[in-house]
PDB file with one MODEL, atoms N, CA, C and O in Angstrom:
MODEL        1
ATOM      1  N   UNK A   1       0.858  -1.186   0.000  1.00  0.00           N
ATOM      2  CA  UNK A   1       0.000   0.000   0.000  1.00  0.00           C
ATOM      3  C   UNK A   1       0.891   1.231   0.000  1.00  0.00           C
ATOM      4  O   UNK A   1       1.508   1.357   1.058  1.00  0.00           O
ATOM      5  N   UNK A   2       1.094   2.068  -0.809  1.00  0.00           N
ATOM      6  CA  UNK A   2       0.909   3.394  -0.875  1.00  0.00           C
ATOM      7  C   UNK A   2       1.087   4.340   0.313  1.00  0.00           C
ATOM      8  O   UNK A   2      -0.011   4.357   0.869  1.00  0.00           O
ATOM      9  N   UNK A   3       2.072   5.265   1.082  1.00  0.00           N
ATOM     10  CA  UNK A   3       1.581   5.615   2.002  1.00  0.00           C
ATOM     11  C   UNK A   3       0.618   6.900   1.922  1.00  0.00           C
ATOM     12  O   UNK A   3       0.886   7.987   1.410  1.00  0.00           O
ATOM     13  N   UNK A   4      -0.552   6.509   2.547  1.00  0.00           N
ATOM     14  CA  UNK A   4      -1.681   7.819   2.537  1.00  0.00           C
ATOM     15  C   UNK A   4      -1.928   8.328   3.779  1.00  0.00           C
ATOM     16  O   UNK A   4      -2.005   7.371   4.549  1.00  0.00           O
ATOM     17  N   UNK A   5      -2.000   8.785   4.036  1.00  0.00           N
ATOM     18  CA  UNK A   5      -2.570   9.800   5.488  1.00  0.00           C
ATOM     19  C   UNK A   5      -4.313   9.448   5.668  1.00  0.00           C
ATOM     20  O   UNK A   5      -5.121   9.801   4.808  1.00  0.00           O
ATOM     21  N   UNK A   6      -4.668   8.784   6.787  1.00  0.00           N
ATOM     22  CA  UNK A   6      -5.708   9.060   6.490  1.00  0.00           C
ATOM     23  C   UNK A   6      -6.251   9.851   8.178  1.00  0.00           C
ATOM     24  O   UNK A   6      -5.740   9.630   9.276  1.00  0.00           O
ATOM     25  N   UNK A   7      -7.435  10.796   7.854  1.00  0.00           N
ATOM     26  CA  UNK A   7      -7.731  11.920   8.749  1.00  0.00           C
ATOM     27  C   UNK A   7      -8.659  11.134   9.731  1.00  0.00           C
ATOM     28  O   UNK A   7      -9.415  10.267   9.293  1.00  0.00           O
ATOM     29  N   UNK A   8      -8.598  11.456  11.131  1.00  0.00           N
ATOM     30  CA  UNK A   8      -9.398  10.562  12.214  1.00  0.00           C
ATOM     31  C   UNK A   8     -10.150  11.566  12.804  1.00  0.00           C
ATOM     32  O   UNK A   8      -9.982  12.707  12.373  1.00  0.00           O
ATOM     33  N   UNK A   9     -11.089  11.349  13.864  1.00  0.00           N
ATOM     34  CA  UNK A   9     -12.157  11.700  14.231  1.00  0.00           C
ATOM     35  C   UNK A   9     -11.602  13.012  15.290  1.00  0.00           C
ATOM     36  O   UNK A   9     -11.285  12.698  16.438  1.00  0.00           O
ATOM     37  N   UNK A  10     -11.494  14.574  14.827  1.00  0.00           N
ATOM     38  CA  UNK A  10     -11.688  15.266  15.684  1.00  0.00           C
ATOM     39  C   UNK A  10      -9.876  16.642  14.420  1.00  0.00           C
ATOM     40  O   UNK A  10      -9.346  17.700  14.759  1.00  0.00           O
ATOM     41  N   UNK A  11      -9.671  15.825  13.221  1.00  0.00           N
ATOM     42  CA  UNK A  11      -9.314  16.568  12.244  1.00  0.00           C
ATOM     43  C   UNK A  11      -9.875  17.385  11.595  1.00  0.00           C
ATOM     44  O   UNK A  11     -10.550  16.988  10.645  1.00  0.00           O
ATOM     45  N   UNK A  12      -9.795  18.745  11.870  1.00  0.00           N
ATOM     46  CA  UNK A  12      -9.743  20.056  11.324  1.00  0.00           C
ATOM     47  C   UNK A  12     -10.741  20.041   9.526  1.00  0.00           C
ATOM     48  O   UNK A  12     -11.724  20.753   9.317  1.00  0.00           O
ATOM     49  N   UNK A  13     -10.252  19.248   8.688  1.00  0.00           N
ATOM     50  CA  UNK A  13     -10.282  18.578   7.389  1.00  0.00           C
ATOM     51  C   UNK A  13     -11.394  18.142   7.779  1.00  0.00           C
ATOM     52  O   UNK A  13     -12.104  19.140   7.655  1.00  0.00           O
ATOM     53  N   UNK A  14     -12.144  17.195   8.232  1.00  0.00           N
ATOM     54  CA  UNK A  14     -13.159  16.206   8.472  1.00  0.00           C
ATOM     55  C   UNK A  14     -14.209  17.347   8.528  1.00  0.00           C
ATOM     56  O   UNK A  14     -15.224  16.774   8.132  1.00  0.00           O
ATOM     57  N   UNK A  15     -14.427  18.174   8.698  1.00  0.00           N
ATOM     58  CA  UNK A  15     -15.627  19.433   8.715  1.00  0.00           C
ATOM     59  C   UNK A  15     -15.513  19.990   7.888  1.00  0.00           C
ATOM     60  O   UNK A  15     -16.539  20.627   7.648  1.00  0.00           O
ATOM     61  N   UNK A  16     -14.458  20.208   6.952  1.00  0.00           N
ATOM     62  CA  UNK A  16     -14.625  20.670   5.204  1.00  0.00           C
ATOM     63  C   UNK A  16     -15.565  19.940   4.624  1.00  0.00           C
ATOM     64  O   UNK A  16     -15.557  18.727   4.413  1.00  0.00           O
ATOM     65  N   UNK A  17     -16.606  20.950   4.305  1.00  0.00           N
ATOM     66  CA  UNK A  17     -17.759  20.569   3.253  1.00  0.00           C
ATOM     67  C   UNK A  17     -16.470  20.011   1.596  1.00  0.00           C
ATOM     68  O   UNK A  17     -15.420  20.452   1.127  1.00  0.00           O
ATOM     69  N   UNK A  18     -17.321  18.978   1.312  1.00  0.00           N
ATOM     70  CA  UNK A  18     -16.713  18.338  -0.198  1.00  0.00           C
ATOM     71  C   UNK A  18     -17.877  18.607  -0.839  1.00  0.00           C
ATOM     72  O   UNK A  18     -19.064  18.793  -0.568  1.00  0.00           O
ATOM     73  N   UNK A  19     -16.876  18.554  -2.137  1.00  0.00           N
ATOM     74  CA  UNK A  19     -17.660  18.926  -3.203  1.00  0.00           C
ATOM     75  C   UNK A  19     -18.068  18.046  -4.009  1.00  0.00           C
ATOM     76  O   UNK A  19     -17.339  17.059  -4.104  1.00  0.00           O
ATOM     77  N   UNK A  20     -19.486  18.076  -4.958  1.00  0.00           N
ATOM     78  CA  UNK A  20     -20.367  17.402  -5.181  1.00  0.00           C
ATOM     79  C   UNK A  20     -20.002  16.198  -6.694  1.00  0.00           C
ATOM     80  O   UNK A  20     -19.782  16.745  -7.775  1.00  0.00           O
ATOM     81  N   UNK A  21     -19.985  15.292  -6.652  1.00  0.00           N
ATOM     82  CA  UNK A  21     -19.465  14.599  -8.367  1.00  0.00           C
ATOM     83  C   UNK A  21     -20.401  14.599  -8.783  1.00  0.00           C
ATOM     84  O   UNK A  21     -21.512  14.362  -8.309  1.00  0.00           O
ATOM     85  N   UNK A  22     -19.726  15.143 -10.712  1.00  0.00           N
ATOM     86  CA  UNK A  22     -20.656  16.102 -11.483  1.00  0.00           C
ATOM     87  C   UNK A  22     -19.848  14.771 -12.435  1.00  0.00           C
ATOM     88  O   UNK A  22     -20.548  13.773 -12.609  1.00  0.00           O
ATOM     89  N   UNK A  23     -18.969  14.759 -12.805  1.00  0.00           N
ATOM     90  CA  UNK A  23     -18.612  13.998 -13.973  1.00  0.00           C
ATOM     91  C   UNK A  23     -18.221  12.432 -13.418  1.00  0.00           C
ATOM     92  O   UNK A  23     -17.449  12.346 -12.463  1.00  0.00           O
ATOM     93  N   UNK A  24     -18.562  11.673 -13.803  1.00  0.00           N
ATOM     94  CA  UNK A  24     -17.717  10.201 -13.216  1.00  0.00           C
ATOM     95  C   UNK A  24     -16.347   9.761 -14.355  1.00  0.00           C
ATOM     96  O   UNK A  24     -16.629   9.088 -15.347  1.00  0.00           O
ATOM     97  N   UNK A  25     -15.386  10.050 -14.191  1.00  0.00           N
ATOM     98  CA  UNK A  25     -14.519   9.921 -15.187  1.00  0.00           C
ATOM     99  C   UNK A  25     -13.007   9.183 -14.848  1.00  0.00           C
ATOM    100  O   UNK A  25     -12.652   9.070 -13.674  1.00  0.00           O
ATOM    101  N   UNK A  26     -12.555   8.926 -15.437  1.00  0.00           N
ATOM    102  CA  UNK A  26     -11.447   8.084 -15.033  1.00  0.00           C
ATOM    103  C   UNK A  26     -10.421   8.141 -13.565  1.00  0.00           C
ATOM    104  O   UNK A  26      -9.884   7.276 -12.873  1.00  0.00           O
ATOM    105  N   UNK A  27     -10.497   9.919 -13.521  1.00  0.00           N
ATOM    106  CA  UNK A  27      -9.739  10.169 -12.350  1.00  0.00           C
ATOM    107  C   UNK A  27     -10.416   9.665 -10.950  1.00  0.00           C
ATOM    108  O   UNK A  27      -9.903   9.309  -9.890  1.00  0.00           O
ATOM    109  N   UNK A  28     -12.230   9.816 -11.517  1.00  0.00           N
ATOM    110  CA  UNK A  28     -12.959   9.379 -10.285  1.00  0.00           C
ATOM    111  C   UNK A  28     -13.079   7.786 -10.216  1.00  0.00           C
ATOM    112  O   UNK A  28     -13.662   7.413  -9.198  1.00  0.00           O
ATOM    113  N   UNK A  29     -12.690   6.845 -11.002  1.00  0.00           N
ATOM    114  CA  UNK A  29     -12.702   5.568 -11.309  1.00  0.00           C
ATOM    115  C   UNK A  29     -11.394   5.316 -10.378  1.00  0.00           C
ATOM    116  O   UNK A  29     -11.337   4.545  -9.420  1.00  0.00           O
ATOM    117  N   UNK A  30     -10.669   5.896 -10.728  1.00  0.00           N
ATOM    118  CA  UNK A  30      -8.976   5.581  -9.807  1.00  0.00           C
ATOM    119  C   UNK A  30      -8.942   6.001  -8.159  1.00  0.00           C
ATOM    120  O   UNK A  30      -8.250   5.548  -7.247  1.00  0.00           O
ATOM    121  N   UNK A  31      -9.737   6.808  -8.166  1.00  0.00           N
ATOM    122  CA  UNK A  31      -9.846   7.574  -6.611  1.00  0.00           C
ATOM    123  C   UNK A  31     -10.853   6.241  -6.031  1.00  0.00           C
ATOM    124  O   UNK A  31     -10.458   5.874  -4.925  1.00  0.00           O
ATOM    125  N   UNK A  32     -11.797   5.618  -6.428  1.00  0.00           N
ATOM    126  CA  UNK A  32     -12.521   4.920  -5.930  1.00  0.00           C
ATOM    127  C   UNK A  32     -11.837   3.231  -5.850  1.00  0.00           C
ATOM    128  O   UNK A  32     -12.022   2.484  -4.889  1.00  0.00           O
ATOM    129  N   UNK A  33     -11.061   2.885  -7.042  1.00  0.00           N
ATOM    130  CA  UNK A  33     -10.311   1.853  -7.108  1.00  0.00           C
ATOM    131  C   UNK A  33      -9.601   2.133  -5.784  1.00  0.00           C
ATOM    132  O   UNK A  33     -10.018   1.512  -4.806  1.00  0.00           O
ATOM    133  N   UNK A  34      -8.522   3.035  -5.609  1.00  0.00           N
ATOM    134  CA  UNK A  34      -7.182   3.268  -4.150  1.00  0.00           C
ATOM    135  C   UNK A  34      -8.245   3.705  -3.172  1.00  0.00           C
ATOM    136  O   UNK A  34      -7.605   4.023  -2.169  1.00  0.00           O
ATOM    137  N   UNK A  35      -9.174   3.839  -2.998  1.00  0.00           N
ATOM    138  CA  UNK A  35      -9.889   4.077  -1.603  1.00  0.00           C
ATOM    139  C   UNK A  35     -10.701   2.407  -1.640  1.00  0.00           C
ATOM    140  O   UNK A  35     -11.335   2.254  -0.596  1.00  0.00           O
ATOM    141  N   UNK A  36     -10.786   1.406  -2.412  1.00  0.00           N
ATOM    142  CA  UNK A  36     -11.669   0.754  -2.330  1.00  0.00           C
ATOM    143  C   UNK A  36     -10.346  -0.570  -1.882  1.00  0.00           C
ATOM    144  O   UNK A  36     -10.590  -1.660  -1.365  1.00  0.00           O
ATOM    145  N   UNK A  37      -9.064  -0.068  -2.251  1.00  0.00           N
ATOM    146  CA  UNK A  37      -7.638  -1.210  -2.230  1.00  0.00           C
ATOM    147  C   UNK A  37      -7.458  -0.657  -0.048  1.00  0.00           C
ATOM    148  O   UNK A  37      -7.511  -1.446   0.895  1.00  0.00           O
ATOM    149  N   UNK A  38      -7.298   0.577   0.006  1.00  0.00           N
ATOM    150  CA  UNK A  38      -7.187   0.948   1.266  1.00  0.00           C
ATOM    151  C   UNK A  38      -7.713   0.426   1.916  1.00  0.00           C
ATOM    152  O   UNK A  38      -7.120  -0.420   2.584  1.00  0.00           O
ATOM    153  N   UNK A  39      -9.309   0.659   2.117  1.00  0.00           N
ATOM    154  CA  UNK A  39     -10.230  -0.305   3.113  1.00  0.00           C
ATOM    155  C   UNK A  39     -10.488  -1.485   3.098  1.00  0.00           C
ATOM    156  O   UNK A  39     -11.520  -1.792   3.694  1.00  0.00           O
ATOM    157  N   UNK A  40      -9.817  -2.434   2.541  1.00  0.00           N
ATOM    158  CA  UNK A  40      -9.945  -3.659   2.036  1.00  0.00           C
ATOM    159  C   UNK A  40      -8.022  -4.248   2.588  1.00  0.00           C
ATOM    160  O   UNK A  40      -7.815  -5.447   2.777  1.00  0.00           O
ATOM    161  N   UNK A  41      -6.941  -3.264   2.750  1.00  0.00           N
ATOM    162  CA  UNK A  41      -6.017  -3.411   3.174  1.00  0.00           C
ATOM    163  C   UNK A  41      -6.249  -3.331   4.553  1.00  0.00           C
ATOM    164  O   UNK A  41      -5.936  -4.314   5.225  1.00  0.00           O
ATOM    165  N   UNK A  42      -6.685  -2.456   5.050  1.00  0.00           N
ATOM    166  CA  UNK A  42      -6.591  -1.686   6.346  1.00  0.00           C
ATOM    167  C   UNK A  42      -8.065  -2.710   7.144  1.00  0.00           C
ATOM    168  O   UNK A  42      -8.531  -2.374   8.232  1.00  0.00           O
ATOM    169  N   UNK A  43      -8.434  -3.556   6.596  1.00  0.00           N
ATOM    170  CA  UNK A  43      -9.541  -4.374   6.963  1.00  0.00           C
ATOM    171  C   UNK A  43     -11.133  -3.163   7.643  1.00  0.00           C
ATOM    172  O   UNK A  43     -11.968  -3.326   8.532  1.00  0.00           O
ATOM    173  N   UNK A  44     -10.906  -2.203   6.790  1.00  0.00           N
ATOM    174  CA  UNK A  44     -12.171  -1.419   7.714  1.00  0.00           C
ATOM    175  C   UNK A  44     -13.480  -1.820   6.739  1.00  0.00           C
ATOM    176  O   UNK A  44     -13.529  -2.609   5.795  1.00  0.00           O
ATOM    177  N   UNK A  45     -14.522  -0.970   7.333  1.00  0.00           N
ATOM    178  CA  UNK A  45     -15.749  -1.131   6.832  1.00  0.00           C
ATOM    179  C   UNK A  45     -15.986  -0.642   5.592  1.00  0.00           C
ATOM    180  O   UNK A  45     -16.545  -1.341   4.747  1.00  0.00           O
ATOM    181  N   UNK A  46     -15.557   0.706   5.322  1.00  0.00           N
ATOM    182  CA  UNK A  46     -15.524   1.912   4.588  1.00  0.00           C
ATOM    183  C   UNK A  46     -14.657   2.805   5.177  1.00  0.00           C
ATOM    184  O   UNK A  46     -14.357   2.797   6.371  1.00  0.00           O
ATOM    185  N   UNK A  47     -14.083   3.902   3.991  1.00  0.00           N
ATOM    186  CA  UNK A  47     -14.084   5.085   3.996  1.00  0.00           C
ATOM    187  C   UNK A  47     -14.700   5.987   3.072  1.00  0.00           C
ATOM    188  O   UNK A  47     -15.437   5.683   2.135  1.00  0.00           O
ATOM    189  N   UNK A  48     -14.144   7.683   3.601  1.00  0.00           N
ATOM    190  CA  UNK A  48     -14.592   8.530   2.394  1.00  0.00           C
ATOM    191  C   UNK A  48     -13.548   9.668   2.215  1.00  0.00           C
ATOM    192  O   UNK A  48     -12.777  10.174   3.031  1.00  0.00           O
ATOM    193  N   UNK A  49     -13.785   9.942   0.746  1.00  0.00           N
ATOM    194  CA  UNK A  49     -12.496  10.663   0.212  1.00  0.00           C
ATOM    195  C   UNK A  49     -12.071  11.597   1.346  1.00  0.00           C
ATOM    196  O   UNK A  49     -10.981  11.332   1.853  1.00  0.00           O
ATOM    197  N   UNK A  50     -12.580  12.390   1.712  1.00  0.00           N
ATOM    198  CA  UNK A  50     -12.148  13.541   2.768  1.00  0.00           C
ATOM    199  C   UNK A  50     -11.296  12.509   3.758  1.00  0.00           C
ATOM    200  O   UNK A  50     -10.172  12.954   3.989  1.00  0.00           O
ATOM    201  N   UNK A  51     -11.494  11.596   4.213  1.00  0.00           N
ATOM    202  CA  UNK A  51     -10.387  10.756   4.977  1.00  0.00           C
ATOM    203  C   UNK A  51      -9.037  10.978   4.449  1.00  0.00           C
ATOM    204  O   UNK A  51      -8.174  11.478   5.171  1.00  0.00           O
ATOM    205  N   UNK A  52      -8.787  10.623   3.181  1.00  0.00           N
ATOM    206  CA  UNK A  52      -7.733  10.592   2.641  1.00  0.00           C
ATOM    207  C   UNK A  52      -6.983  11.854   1.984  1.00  0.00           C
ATOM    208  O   UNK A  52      -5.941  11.873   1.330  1.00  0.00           O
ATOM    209  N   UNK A  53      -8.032  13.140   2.446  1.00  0.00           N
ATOM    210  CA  UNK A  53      -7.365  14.693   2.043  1.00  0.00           C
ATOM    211  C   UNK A  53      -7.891  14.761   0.670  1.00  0.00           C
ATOM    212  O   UNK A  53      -7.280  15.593   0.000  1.00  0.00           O
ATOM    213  N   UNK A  54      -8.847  14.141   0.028  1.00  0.00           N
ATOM    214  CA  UNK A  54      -9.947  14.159  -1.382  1.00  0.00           C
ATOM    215  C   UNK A  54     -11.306  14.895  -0.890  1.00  0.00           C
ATOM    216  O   UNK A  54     -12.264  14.140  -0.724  1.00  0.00           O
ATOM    217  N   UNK A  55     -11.494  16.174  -0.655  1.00  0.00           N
ATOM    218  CA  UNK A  55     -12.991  17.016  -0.797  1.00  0.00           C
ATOM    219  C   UNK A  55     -13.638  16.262  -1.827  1.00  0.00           C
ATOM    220  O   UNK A  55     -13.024  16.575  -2.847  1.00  0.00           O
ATOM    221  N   UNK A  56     -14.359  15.602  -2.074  1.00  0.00           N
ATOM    222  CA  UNK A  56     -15.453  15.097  -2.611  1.00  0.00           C
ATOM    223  C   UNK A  56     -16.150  14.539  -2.201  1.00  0.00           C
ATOM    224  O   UNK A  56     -15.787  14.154  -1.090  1.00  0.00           O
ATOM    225  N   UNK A  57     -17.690  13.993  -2.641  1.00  0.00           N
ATOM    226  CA  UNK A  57     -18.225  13.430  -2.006  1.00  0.00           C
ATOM    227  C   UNK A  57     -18.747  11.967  -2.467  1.00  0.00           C
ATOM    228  O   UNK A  57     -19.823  11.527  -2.872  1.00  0.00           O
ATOM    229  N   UNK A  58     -17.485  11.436  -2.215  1.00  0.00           N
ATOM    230  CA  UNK A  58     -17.654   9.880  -2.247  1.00  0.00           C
ATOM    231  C   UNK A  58     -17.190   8.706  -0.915  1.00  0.00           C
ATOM    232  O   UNK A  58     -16.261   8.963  -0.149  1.00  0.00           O
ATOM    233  N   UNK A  59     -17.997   7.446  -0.825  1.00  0.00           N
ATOM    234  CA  UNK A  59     -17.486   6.906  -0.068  1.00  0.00           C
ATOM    235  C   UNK A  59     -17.604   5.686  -0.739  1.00  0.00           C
ATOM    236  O   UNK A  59     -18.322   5.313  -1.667  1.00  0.00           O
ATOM    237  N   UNK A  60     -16.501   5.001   0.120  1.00  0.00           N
ATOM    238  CA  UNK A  60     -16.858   3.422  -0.435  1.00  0.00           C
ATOM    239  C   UNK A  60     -16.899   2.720   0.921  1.00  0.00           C
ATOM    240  O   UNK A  60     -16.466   3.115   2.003  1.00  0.00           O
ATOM    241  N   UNK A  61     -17.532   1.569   0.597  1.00  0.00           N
ATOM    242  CA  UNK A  61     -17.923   0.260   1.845  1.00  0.00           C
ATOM    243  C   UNK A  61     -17.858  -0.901   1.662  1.00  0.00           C
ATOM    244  O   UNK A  61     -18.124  -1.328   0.538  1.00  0.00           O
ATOM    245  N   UNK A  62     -17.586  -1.544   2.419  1.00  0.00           N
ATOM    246  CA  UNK A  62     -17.513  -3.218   1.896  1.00  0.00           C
ATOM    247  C   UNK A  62     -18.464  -4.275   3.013  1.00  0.00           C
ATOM    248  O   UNK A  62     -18.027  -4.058   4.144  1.00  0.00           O
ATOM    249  N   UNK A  63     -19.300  -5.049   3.049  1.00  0.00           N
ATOM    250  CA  UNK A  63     -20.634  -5.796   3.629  1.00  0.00           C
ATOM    251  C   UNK A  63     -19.817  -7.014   3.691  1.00  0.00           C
ATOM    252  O   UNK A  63     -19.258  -7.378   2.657  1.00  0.00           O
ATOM    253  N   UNK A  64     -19.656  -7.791   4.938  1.00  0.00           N
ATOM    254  CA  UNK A  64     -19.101  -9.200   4.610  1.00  0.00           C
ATOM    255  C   UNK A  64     -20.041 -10.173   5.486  1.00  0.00           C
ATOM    256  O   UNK A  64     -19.609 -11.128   6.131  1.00  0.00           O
ATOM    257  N   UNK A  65     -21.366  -9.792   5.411  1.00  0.00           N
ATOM    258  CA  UNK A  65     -22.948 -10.528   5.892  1.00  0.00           C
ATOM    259  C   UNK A  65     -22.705 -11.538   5.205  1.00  0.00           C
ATOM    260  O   UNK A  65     -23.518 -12.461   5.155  1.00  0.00           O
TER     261      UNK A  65
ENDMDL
END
């Protein structure tokens, strides 16, 4: 893995409003691929871009019901 920073509960960043996806396009295909490799490394539930210093508003999750 990549080293990424990711932002925890009581970061400055984490209360920045993100901004809204208007186009779905390759860059947003790759941002969702490395956030979808992260939480799947890091064994969590989900994250969302603003975790990782990405203002947007995406998250990803993974269900193992």
């Amino acid at each position: 893995m990549d080293s990424v920073r990711i932002y925890k509960a009581g970061n400055p960043i984490l209360a920045e409003r993100s901004t809204e996806v208007v186009v779905f396009d390759d860059a947003l295909r790759d941002l969702i691929a490395n956030m979808a490799s992260i939480t799947l490394q890091l064994g969590a539930l989900g994250l969302a871009a603003i975790q990782i210093g990405k203002p947007v508003r995406v998250i990803v999750g993974r269900w193992d019901g």
